[in-house]
CSV table of C-alpha atoms and ligand atoms in Angstrom, one decimal:
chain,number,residue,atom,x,y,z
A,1,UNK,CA,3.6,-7.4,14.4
A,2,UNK,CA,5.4,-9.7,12.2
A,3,UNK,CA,2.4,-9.5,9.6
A,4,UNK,CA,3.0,-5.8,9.5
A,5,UNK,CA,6.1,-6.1,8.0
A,6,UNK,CA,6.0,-8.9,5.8
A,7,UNK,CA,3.0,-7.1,4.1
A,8,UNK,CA,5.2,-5.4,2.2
A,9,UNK,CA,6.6,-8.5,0.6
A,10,UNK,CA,3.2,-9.7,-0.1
A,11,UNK,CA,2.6,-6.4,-2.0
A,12,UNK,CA,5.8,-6.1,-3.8
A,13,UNK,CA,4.4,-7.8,-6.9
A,14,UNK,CA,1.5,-5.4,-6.7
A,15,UNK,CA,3.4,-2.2,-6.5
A,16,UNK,CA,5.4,-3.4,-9.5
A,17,UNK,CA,2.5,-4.2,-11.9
A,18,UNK,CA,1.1,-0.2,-10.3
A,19,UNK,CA,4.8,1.4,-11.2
A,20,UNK,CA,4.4,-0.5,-15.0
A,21,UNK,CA,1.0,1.6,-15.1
A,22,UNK,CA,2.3,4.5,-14.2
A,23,UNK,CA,5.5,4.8,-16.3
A,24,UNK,CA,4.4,3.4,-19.0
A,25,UNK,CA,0.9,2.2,-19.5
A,26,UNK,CA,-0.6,-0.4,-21.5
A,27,UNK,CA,-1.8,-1.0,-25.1
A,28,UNK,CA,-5.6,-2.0,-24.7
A,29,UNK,CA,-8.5,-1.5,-27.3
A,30,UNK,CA,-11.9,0.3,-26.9
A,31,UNK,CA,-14.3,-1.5,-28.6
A,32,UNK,CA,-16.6,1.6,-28.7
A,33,UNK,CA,-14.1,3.8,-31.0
A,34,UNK,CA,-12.3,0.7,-32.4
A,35,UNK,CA,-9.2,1.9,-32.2
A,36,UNK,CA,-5.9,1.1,-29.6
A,37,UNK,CA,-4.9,3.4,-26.7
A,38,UNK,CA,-2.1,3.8,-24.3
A,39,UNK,CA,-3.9,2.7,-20.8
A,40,UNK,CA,-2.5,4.2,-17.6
A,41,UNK,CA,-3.5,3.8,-14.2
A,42,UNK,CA,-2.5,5.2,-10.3
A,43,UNK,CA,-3.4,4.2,-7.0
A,44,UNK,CA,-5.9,6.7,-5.8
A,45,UNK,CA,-6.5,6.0,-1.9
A,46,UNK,CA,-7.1,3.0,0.0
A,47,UNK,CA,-10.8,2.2,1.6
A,48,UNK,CA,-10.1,0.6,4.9
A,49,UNK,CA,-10.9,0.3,8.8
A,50,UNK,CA,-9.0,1.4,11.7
A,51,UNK,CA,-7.2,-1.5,12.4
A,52,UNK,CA,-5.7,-2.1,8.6
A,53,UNK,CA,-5.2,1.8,8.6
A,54,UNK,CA,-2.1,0.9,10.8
A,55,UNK,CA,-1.3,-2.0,8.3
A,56,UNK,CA,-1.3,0.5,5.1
A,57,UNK,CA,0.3,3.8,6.3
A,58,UNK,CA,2.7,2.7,8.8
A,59,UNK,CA,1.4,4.3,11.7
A,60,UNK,CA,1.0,2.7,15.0
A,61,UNK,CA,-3.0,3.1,16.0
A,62,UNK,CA,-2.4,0.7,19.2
A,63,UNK,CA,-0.8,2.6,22.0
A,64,UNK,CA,-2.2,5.8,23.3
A,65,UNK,CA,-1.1,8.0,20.3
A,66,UNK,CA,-3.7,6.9,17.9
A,67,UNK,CA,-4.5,9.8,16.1
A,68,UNK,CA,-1.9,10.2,13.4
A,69,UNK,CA,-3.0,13.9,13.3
A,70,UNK,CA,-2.6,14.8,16.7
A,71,UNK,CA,0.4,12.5,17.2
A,72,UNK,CA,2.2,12.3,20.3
A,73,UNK,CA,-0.3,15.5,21.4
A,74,UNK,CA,-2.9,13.1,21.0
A,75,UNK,CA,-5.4,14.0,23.7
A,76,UNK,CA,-6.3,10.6,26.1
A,77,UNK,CA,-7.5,9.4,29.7
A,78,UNK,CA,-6.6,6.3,31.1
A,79,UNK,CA,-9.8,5.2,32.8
A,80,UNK,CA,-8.7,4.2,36.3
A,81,UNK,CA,-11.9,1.4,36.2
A,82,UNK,CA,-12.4,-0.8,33.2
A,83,UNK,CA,-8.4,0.1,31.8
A,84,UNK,CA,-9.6,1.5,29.2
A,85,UNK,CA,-8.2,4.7,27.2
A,86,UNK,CA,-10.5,7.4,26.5
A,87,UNK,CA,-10.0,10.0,23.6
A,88,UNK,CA,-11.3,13.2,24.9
A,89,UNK,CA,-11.0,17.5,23.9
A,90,UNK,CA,-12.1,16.0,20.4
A,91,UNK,CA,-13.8,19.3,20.5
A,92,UNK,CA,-10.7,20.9,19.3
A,93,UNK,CA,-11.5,20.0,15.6
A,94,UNK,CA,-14.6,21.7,15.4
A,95,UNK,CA,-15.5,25.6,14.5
A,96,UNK,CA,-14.4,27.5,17.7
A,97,UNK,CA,-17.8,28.9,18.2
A,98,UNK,CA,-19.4,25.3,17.7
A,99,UNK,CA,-22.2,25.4,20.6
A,100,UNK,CA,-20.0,22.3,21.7
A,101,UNK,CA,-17.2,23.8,22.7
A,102,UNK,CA,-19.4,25.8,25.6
A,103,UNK,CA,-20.3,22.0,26.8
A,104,UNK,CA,-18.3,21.8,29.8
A,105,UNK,CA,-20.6,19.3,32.0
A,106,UNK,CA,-21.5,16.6,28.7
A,107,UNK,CA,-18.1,16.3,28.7
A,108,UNK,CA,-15.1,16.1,31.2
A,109,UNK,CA,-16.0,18.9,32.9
A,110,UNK,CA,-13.3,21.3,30.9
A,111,UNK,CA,-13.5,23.5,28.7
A,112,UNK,CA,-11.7,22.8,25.4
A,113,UNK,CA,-9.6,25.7,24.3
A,114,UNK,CA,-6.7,23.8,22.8
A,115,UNK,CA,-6.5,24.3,18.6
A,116,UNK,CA,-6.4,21.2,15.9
A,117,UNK,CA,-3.7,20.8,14.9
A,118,UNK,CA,-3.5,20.9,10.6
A,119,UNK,CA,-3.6,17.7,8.8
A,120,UNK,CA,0.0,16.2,8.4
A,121,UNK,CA,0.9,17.2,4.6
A,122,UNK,CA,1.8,13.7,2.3
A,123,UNK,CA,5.4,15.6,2.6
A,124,UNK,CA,5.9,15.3,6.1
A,125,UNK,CA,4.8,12.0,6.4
A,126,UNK,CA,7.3,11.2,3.7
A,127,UNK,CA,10.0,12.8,6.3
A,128,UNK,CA,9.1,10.5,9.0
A,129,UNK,CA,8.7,7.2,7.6
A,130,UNK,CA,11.7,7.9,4.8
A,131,UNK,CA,14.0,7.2,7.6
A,132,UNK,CA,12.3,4.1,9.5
A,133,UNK,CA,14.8,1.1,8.9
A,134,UNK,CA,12.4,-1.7,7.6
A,135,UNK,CA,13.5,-5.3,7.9
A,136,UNK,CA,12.0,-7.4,6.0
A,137,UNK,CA,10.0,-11.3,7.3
A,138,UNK,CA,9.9,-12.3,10.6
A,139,UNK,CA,11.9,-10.9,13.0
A,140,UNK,CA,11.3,-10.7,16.7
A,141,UNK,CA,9.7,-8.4,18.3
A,142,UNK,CA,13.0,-7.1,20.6
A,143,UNK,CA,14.3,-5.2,17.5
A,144,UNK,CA,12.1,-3.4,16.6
A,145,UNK,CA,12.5,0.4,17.8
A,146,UNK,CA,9.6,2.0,19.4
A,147,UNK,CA,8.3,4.5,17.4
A,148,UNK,CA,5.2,6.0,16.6
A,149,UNK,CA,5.5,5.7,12.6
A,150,UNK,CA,6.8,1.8,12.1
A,151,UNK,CA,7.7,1.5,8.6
A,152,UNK,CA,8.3,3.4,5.1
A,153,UNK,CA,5.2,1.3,3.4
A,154,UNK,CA,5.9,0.0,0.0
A,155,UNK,CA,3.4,2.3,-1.3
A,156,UNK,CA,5.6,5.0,-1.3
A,157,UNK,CA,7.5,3.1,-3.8
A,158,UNK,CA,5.1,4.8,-6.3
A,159,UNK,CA,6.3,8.2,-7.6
A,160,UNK,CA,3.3,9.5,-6.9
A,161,UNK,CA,2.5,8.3,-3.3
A,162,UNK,CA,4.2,11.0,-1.7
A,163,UNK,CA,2.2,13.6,-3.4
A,164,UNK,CA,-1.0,12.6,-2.4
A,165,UNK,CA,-2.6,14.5,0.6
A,166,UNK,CA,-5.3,11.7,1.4
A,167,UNK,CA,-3.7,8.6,0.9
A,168,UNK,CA,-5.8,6.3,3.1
A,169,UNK,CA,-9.9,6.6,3.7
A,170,UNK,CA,-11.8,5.3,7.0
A,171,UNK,CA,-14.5,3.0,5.4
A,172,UNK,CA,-17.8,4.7,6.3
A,173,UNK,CA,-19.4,0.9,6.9
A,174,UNK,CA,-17.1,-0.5,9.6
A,175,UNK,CA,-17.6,3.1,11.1
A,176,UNK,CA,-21.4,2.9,10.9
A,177,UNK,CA,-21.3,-1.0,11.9
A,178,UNK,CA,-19.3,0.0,15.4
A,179,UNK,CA,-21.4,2.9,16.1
A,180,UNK,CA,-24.8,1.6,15.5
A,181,UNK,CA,-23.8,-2.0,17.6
A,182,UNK,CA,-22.4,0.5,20.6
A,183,UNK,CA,-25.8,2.3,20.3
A,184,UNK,CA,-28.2,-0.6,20.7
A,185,UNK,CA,-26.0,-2.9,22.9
A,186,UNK,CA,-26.3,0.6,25.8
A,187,UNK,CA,-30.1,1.4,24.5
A,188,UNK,CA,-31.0,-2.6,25.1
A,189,UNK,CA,-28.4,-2.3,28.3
A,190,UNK,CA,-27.3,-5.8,26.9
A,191,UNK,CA,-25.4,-7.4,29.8
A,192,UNK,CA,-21.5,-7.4,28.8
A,193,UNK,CA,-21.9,-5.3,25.8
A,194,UNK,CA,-23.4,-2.1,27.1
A,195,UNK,CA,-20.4,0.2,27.6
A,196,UNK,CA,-22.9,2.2,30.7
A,197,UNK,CA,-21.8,-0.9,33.4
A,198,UNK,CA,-20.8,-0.5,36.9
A,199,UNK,CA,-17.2,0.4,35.9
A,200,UNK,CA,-18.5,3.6,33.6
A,201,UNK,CA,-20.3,4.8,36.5
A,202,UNK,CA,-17.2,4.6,39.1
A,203,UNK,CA,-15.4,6.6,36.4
A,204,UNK,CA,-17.6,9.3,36.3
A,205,UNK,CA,-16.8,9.2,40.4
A,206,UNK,CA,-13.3,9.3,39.9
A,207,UNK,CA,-13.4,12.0,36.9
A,208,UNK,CA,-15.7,13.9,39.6
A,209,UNK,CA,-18.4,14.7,36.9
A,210,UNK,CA,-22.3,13.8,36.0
A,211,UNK,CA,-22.8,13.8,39.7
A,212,UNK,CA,-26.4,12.5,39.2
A,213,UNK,CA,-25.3,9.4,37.7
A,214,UNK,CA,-22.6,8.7,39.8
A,215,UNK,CA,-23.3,5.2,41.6
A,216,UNK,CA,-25.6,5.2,45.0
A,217,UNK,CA,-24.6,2.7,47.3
A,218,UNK,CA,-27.2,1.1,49.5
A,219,UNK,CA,-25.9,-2.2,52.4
A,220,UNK,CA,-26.5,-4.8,49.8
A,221,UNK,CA,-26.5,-3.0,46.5
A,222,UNK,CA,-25.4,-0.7,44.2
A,223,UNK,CA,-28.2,1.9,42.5
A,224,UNK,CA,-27.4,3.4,39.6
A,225,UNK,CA,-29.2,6.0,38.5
A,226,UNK,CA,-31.0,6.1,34.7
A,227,UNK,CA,-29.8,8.0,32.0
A,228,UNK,CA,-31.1,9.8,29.7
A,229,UNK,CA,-30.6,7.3,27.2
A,230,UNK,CA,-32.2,4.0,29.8
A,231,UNK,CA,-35.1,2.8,28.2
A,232,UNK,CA,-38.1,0.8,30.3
A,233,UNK,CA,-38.8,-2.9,29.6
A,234,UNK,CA,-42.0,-1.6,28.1
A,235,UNK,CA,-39.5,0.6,25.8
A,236,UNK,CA,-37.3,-1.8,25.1
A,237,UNK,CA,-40.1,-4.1,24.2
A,238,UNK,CA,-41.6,-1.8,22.3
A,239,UNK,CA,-38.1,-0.7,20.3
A,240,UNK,CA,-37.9,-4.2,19.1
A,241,UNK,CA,-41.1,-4.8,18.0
A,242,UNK,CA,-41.4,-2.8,14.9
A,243,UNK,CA,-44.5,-5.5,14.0
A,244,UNK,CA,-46.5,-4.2,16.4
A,245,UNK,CA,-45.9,-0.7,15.7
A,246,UNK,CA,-46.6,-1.1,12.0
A,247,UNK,CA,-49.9,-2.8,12.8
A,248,UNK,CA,-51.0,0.4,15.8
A,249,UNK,CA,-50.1,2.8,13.1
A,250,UNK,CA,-52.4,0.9,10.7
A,251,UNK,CA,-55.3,-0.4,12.7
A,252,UNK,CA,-55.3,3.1,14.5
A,253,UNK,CA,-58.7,5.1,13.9
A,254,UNK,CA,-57.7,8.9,13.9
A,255,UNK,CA,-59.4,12.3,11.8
A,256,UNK,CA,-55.8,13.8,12.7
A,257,UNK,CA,-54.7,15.3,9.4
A,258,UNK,CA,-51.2,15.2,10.6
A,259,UNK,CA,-51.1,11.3,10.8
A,260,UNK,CA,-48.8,10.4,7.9
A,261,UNK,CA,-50.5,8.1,5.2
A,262,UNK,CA,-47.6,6.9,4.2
A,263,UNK,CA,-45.3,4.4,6.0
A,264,UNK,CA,-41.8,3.7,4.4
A,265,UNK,CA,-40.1,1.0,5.6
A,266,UNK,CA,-36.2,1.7,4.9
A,267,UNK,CA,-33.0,-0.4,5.3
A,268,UNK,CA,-29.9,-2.0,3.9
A,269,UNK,CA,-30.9,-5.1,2.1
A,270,UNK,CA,-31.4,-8.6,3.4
A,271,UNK,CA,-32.8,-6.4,7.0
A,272,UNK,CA,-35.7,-8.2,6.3
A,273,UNK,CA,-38.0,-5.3,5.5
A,274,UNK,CA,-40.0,-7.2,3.3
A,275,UNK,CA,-41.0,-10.0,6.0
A,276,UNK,CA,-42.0,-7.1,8.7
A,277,UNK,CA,-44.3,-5.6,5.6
A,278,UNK,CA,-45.7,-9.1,5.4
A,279,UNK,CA,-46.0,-10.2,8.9
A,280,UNK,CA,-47.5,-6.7,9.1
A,281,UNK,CA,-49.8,-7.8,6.0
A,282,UNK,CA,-51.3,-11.2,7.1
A,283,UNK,CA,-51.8,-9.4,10.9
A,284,UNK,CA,-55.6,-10.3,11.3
A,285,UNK,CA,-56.1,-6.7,13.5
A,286,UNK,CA,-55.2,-5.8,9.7
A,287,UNK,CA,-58.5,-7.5,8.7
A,288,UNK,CA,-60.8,-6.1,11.3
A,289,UNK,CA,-59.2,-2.6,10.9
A,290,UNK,CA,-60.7,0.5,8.9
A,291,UNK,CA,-59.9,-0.8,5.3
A,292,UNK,CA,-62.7,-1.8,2.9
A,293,UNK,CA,-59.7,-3.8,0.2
A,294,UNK,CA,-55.7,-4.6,1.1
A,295,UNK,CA,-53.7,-6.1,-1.6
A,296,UNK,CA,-49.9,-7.1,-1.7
A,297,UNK,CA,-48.8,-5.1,-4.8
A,298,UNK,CA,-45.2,-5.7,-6.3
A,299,UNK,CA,-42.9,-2.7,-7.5
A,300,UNK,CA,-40.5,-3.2,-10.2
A,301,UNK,CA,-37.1,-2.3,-10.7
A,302,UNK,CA,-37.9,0.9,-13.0
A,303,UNK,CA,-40.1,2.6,-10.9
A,304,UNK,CA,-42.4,4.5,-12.7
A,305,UNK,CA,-45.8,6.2,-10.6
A,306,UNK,CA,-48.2,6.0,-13.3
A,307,UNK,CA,-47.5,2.1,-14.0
A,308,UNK,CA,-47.9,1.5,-10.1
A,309,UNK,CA,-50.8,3.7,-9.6
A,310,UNK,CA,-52.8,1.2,-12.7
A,311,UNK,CA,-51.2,-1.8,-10.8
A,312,UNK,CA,-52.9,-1.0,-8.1
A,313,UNK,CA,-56.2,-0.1,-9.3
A,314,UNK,CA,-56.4,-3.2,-11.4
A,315,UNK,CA,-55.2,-4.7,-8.0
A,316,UNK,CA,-58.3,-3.2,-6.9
A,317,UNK,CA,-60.5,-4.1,-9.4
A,318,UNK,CA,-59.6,-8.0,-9.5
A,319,UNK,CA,-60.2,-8.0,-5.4
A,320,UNK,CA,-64.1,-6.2,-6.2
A,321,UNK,CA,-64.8,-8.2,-8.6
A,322,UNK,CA,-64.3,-11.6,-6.7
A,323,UNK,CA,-65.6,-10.2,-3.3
A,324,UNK,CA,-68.8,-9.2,-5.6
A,325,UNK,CA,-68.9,-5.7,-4.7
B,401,ZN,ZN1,-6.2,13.9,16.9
């Protein structure tokens, strides 16, 4: 809390070195044309995640008004098991003949017929934060009024800030990071993580929806039901074992002419995609398999078919000639 509005102190010396760039530029030289030029510069958006979104427009994402579109409509449901707040009627911001608008039972049971409302414009967030009294450094908490937009950030210091419609943008990573972690931990049903636990289910009671998931009770138990998305042990297994299923694609004989020959192996770096191709390569059912010659052939950096396609048939060639064939 008190971070939130010292912040602004921390950036002052920022926003004044951004206002010198604006107004009046700086004399740098291009050493392409040779010559001196006036250089100015503006703060375009900022790249954040949800939490610093709070931090860098002045809106409050922690109570149940967290969509700064939506404001104190914001739609919610305070889960009676668990605590926690669910967002729901999201459906609202998608084309009103969207096939998931007609979703009544996937979601909680109601149809959606409220309408988005339209993106705040950068002027009427100007009118609500160009009235919130900041004080500046630590100050306790007591005086602070409760109010969905906290501060006038310092950013709006800039002539310019007020002008610009999208001001701050969700980071696609931390987006992608939470999604894809929420994913596996409730595909793997990881014990703590999975967000499908006993509490979920009693919700779905309470809600009175999904009745075939809903939790069965037996004297010393509780059953509940699978999912679509609950995977076996053999599944699970199986999902985490991309070595294994490398090696069965490879090692499998089949005349089907829909069997892909080609299996790319994709990723952000440092995955380790290179190791699975390896441990995939030194495999012994790799030895025993179909193929007459394997070879480990590097790719370089400019990609080029023809250059690989010789690589590989001098890789070729080297192997015949030492095997004698
Ligand atoms: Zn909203």
């Amino acid at each position: 809390m008190v971070w939130i509005l010292t912040i602004n102190v921390y950036l002052s010396p920022l926003i004044e070195d951004l206002k010198f760039l604006w107004d009046q530029g700086v004399e740098v030289f291009d050493a392409y044309e040779k010559v001196n030029f006036n250089l100015s510069a503006l703060l375009f958006c900022t790249i954040n995640d949800f939490p610093a979104y709070e931090n860098l427009s002045g809106y409050s994402v922690k109570r149940h008004n967290v969509c700064s579109i939506c404001e104190e409509n914001t739609s919610y449901h305070q889960l009676k098991h668990g605590r926690k707040t669910s967002y729901i009627g999201n459906q609202r911001f998608l084309k009103c003949n969207h096939p998931y608008c007609r979703l009544k039972k996937s979601f909680n049971g109601s149809y959606e017929d409220k309408v988005a409302p339209p993106p705040l414009t950068s002027e009427a967030v100007y009118n609500r934060v160009c009235k919130v009294n900041v004080a500046f450094g630590k100050i306790q908490k007591k005086n602070i009024v409760k109010n969905i937009w906290k501060k006038k950030f310092i950013f709006f210091e800039l002539p310019y800030w007020s002008k610009c419609d999208v001001r701050h943008c969700i980071g696609v990573m931390h987006v992608k990071k939470n999604v894809y972690d929420n994913i596996i931990d409730m595909l793997l049903n990881i014990k703590g993580k999975t967000k499908d636990a006993i509490n979920a289910r009693k919700n779905l009671v309470k809600m009175g929806i999904l009745l075939e998931l809903q939790p069965q009770p037996h004297s010393k138990w509780i059953y509940l039901p699978p999912a679509c998305h609950t995977l076996s042990k053999f599944e699970k297994l199986s999902f985490c074992d991309c070595k294994t299923i490398n090696t069965n694609w490879l090692t499998f004989e089949t005349d089907n002419p829909n069997q892909p020959s080609i299996l790319s192996i994709v990723g952000m770096g440092g995955l380790g995609k290179t190791t699975l191709a390896q441990h995939v390569y030194n495999d012994l059912k790799i030895d025993y398999a179909k193929f007459d010659i394997k070879d480990w052939v590097y790719v370089f950096y400019h990609f080029h078919v023809l250059t690989v396609t010789k690589i590989i048939l001098e890789a070729i060639l080297i192997k015949m000639m030492i095997v004698g064939t």
